[in-house]
Short mmCIF file of N, CA and C in Angstrom, two decimals:
data_model
loop_
_atom_site.label_atom_id
_atom_site.label_comp_id
_atom_site.label_asym_id
_atom_site.label_seq_id
_atom_site.Cartn_x
_atom_site.Cartn_y
_atom_site.Cartn_z
N MET A 922 24.21 9.61 -14.99
CA MET A 922 23.12 8.73 -15.36
C MET A 922 21.98 9.60 -15.89
N ARG A 923 21.47 9.27 -17.04
CA ARG A 923 20.34 10.00 -17.62
C ARG A 923 19.15 9.06 -17.76
N ALA A 924 17.99 9.57 -17.38
CA ALA A 924 16.75 8.81 -17.52
C ALA A 924 15.59 9.79 -17.48
N GLU A 925 14.49 9.40 -18.06
CA GLU A 925 13.28 10.20 -17.93
C GLU A 925 12.85 10.14 -16.47
N ILE A 926 12.56 11.29 -15.90
CA ILE A 926 12.17 11.32 -14.49
C ILE A 926 10.96 10.44 -14.24
N SER A 927 10.00 10.49 -15.13
CA SER A 927 8.78 9.71 -14.94
C SER A 927 9.05 8.20 -14.93
N SER A 928 10.16 7.76 -15.52
CA SER A 928 10.45 6.33 -15.55
C SER A 928 10.88 5.81 -14.18
N LEU A 929 11.23 6.69 -13.25
CA LEU A 929 11.68 6.26 -11.93
C LEU A 929 10.53 6.07 -10.94
N PHE A 930 9.39 6.72 -11.18
CA PHE A 930 8.26 6.60 -10.27
C PHE A 930 7.80 5.15 -10.16
N GLY A 931 7.62 4.71 -8.92
CA GLY A 931 7.12 3.36 -8.67
C GLY A 931 8.19 2.28 -8.63
N LEU A 932 9.44 2.63 -8.93
CA LEU A 932 10.49 1.62 -8.90
C LEU A 932 10.86 1.27 -7.46
N ASN A 933 11.19 0.01 -7.25
CA ASN A 933 11.67 -0.43 -5.94
C ASN A 933 13.11 0.01 -5.76
N VAL A 934 13.46 0.35 -4.53
CA VAL A 934 14.81 0.78 -4.19
C VAL A 934 15.45 -0.28 -3.30
N TYR A 935 16.66 -0.69 -3.66
CA TYR A 935 17.43 -1.66 -2.89
C TYR A 935 18.82 -1.10 -2.65
N THR A 936 19.48 -1.57 -1.59
CA THR A 936 20.87 -1.22 -1.39
C THR A 936 21.73 -2.14 -2.25
N ASN A 937 22.99 -1.79 -2.41
CA ASN A 937 23.88 -2.65 -3.18
C ASN A 937 24.18 -3.96 -2.45
N ALA A 938 23.75 -4.07 -1.18
CA ALA A 938 23.87 -5.33 -0.44
C ALA A 938 22.59 -6.16 -0.56
N GLY A 939 21.59 -5.64 -1.29
CA GLY A 939 20.37 -6.40 -1.54
C GLY A 939 19.23 -6.17 -0.57
N THR A 940 19.34 -5.19 0.31
CA THR A 940 18.29 -4.90 1.28
C THR A 940 17.24 -3.98 0.66
N TYR A 941 15.97 -4.38 0.79
CA TYR A 941 14.87 -3.55 0.29
C TYR A 941 14.77 -2.28 1.11
N VAL A 942 14.66 -1.13 0.43
CA VAL A 942 14.56 0.17 1.10
C VAL A 942 13.15 0.71 1.01
N GLY A 943 12.54 0.68 -0.18
CA GLY A 943 11.20 1.21 -0.37
C GLY A 943 10.89 1.39 -1.84
N LYS A 944 9.90 2.25 -2.13
CA LYS A 944 9.42 2.47 -3.49
C LYS A 944 9.42 3.97 -3.78
N ILE A 945 9.91 4.37 -4.94
CA ILE A 945 9.97 5.79 -5.28
C ILE A 945 8.57 6.33 -5.53
N SER A 946 8.22 7.39 -4.79
CA SER A 946 6.91 8.01 -4.96
C SER A 946 7.00 9.43 -5.51
N ASP A 947 8.18 10.04 -5.40
CA ASP A 947 8.33 11.41 -5.89
C ASP A 947 9.81 11.75 -5.99
N MET A 948 10.10 12.93 -6.53
CA MET A 948 11.48 13.40 -6.68
C MET A 948 11.62 14.77 -6.02
N VAL A 949 12.83 15.06 -5.57
CA VAL A 949 13.17 16.39 -5.08
C VAL A 949 14.06 17.00 -6.15
N LEU A 950 13.61 18.15 -6.69
CA LEU A 950 14.32 18.77 -7.80
C LEU A 950 14.94 20.10 -7.39
N ASP A 951 16.13 20.37 -7.92
CA ASP A 951 16.76 21.68 -7.82
C ASP A 951 16.50 22.34 -9.17
N VAL A 952 15.46 23.15 -9.23
CA VAL A 952 15.02 23.73 -10.49
C VAL A 952 16.07 24.67 -11.08
N ASN A 953 16.73 25.45 -10.23
CA ASN A 953 17.73 26.39 -10.72
C ASN A 953 18.90 25.70 -11.42
N ASN A 954 19.33 24.56 -10.86
CA ASN A 954 20.45 23.83 -11.45
C ASN A 954 20.00 22.69 -12.36
N ARG A 955 18.68 22.52 -12.49
CA ARG A 955 18.08 21.51 -13.37
C ARG A 955 18.61 20.11 -13.09
N LYS A 956 18.50 19.69 -11.81
CA LYS A 956 18.93 18.34 -11.47
C LYS A 956 18.09 17.78 -10.33
N VAL A 957 18.08 16.46 -10.23
CA VAL A 957 17.40 15.77 -9.14
C VAL A 957 18.34 15.75 -7.94
N THR A 958 17.82 16.12 -6.78
CA THR A 958 18.66 16.11 -5.57
C THR A 958 18.25 15.05 -4.57
N GLY A 959 17.06 14.49 -4.74
CA GLY A 959 16.62 13.46 -3.80
C GLY A 959 15.49 12.63 -4.34
N LEU A 960 15.31 11.48 -3.73
CA LEU A 960 14.21 10.58 -4.07
C LEU A 960 13.30 10.46 -2.85
N ALA A 961 12.03 10.72 -3.04
CA ALA A 961 11.05 10.51 -1.98
C ALA A 961 10.63 9.05 -2.04
N VAL A 962 10.92 8.32 -0.99
CA VAL A 962 10.68 6.88 -0.96
C VAL A 962 9.58 6.58 0.05
N SER A 963 8.56 5.86 -0.41
CA SER A 963 7.46 5.45 0.47
C SER A 963 7.51 3.93 0.62
N ASP A 964 6.56 3.37 1.34
CA ASP A 964 6.56 1.93 1.62
C ASP A 964 7.92 1.49 2.12
N ILE A 965 8.48 2.28 3.05
CA ILE A 965 9.86 2.07 3.49
C ILE A 965 9.99 0.83 4.37
N ASN A 966 11.17 0.28 4.37
CA ASN A 966 11.51 -0.87 5.19
C ASN A 966 11.65 -0.38 6.64
N ARG A 967 10.73 -0.73 7.48
CA ARG A 967 10.71 -0.26 8.87
C ARG A 967 11.85 -0.86 9.71
N GLU A 968 12.49 -1.89 9.21
CA GLU A 968 13.65 -2.44 9.92
C GLU A 968 14.86 -1.50 9.78
N ILE A 969 14.85 -0.68 8.73
CA ILE A 969 15.94 0.28 8.52
C ILE A 969 15.59 1.63 9.11
N PHE A 970 14.38 2.11 8.81
CA PHE A 970 13.96 3.45 9.21
C PHE A 970 12.93 3.38 10.32
N ASP A 971 13.27 3.90 11.47
CA ASP A 971 12.33 3.98 12.58
C ASP A 971 11.84 5.42 12.68
N VAL A 972 10.98 5.80 11.73
CA VAL A 972 10.46 7.16 11.67
C VAL A 972 8.93 7.10 11.67
N PRO A 973 8.28 8.13 12.18
CA PRO A 973 6.82 8.14 12.23
C PRO A 973 6.16 8.50 10.89
N THR A 974 6.95 8.89 9.92
CA THR A 974 6.39 9.31 8.63
C THR A 974 6.17 8.11 7.70
N LYS A 975 5.46 8.37 6.60
CA LYS A 975 5.18 7.32 5.63
C LYS A 975 6.37 7.05 4.71
N GLY A 976 7.31 7.98 4.70
CA GLY A 976 8.45 7.82 3.81
C GLY A 976 9.64 8.63 4.25
N VAL A 977 10.68 8.57 3.42
CA VAL A 977 11.92 9.31 3.68
C VAL A 977 12.44 9.89 2.37
N ILE A 978 13.33 10.86 2.50
CA ILE A 978 14.02 11.42 1.33
C ILE A 978 15.43 10.84 1.31
N ILE A 979 15.77 10.20 0.21
CA ILE A 979 17.10 9.63 0.02
C ILE A 979 17.89 10.60 -0.87
N PRO A 980 19.07 11.04 -0.45
CA PRO A 980 19.86 11.92 -1.32
C PRO A 980 20.19 11.22 -2.64
N TYR A 981 20.04 11.93 -3.73
CA TYR A 981 20.27 11.33 -5.05
C TYR A 981 21.73 10.92 -5.23
N ARG A 982 22.64 11.53 -4.50
CA ARG A 982 24.06 11.17 -4.64
C ARG A 982 24.31 9.74 -4.16
N TRP A 983 23.37 9.13 -3.43
CA TRP A 983 23.50 7.74 -2.99
C TRP A 983 23.16 6.76 -4.09
N VAL A 984 22.51 7.22 -5.16
CA VAL A 984 22.09 6.32 -6.24
C VAL A 984 23.30 5.83 -7.01
N ILE A 985 23.37 4.52 -7.19
CA ILE A 985 24.44 3.90 -7.97
C ILE A 985 23.96 3.71 -9.41
N THR A 986 22.78 3.13 -9.57
CA THR A 986 22.24 2.88 -10.90
C THR A 986 20.73 2.68 -10.83
N SER A 987 20.08 2.78 -11.98
CA SER A 987 18.65 2.50 -12.06
C SER A 987 18.33 1.88 -13.39
N SER A 988 17.37 0.99 -13.36
CA SER A 988 16.85 0.33 -14.55
C SER A 988 15.46 -0.16 -14.19
N ASP A 989 15.32 -1.46 -13.93
CA ASP A 989 14.04 -1.98 -13.45
C ASP A 989 13.88 -1.73 -11.96
N ILE A 990 15.00 -1.52 -11.27
CA ILE A 990 15.03 -1.15 -9.86
C ILE A 990 16.07 -0.05 -9.70
N VAL A 991 16.08 0.58 -8.53
CA VAL A 991 17.10 1.58 -8.22
C VAL A 991 18.00 0.98 -7.15
N ILE A 992 19.29 1.08 -7.37
CA ILE A 992 20.26 0.57 -6.40
C ILE A 992 20.99 1.76 -5.79
N ILE A 993 21.00 1.81 -4.46
CA ILE A 993 21.70 2.87 -3.75
C ILE A 993 22.82 2.28 -2.90
N ARG A 994 23.71 3.14 -2.43
CA ARG A 994 24.77 2.68 -1.53
C ARG A 994 24.15 2.06 -0.29
N ASP A 995 24.84 1.09 0.25
CA ASP A 995 24.34 0.41 1.45
C ASP A 995 24.27 1.37 2.62
N LEU A 996 23.09 1.55 3.17
CA LEU A 996 22.91 2.46 4.28
C LEU A 996 22.49 1.75 5.54
N VAL A 997 22.26 0.46 5.47
CA VAL A 997 21.78 -0.28 6.63
C VAL A 997 22.80 -0.21 7.75
N ASN A 998 24.07 -0.47 7.45
CA ASN A 998 25.10 -0.44 8.49
C ASN A 998 25.24 0.95 9.10
N LYS A 999 25.07 1.98 8.29
CA LYS A 999 25.17 3.35 8.80
C LYS A 999 24.09 3.60 9.85
N PHE A 1000 22.85 3.18 9.58
CA PHE A 1000 21.76 3.40 10.52
C PHE A 1000 21.88 2.48 11.73
N LYS A 1001 22.34 1.27 11.54
CA LYS A 1001 22.51 0.34 12.66
C LYS A 1001 23.54 0.89 13.64
N LYS A 1002 24.63 1.49 13.13
CA LYS A 1002 25.65 2.07 14.00
C LYS A 1002 25.08 3.22 14.81
N LEU A 1003 24.24 4.04 14.18
CA LEU A 1003 23.64 5.16 14.90
C LEU A 1003 22.74 4.67 16.02
N GLU A 1004 22.00 3.58 15.76
CA GLU A 1004 21.13 3.02 16.78
C GLU A 1004 21.94 2.52 17.97
N LYS A 1005 23.05 1.81 17.69
CA LYS A 1005 23.89 1.27 18.77
C LYS A 1005 24.46 2.40 19.62
N GLU A 1006 24.92 3.49 18.99
CA GLU A 1006 25.47 4.61 19.72
C GLU A 1006 24.41 5.27 20.59
N ALA A 1007 23.19 5.36 20.09
CA ALA A 1007 22.10 5.98 20.85
C ALA A 1007 21.77 5.15 22.10
N TYR A 1008 21.83 3.82 21.98
CA TYR A 1008 21.50 2.96 23.12
C TYR A 1008 22.62 2.97 24.16
N GLN A 1009 23.86 3.23 23.76
CA GLN A 1009 24.97 3.21 24.69
C GLN A 1009 25.03 4.48 25.54
N GLU A 1010 24.38 5.54 25.12
CA GLU A 1010 24.44 6.81 25.86
C GLU A 1010 23.50 6.85 27.02
#
């Protein structure tokens, strides 16, 4: 997928299941290999991420497509499973 990096700033991020994740506020770049490695997402959905920070870094390999919004692989079930395992211990 090719796009101007600046065109991604401010886009809303959703999972392919339609769950709101957050809004792109910055990028993580691998300058040596000239590629994007992550998306810094702010205004995160607190139902998914229980973190004390204002945002999270989403690995760019999770991105499926981008246009007016960015769609990533569904991660809600992955985090819900981790929460259940933590409560069972």
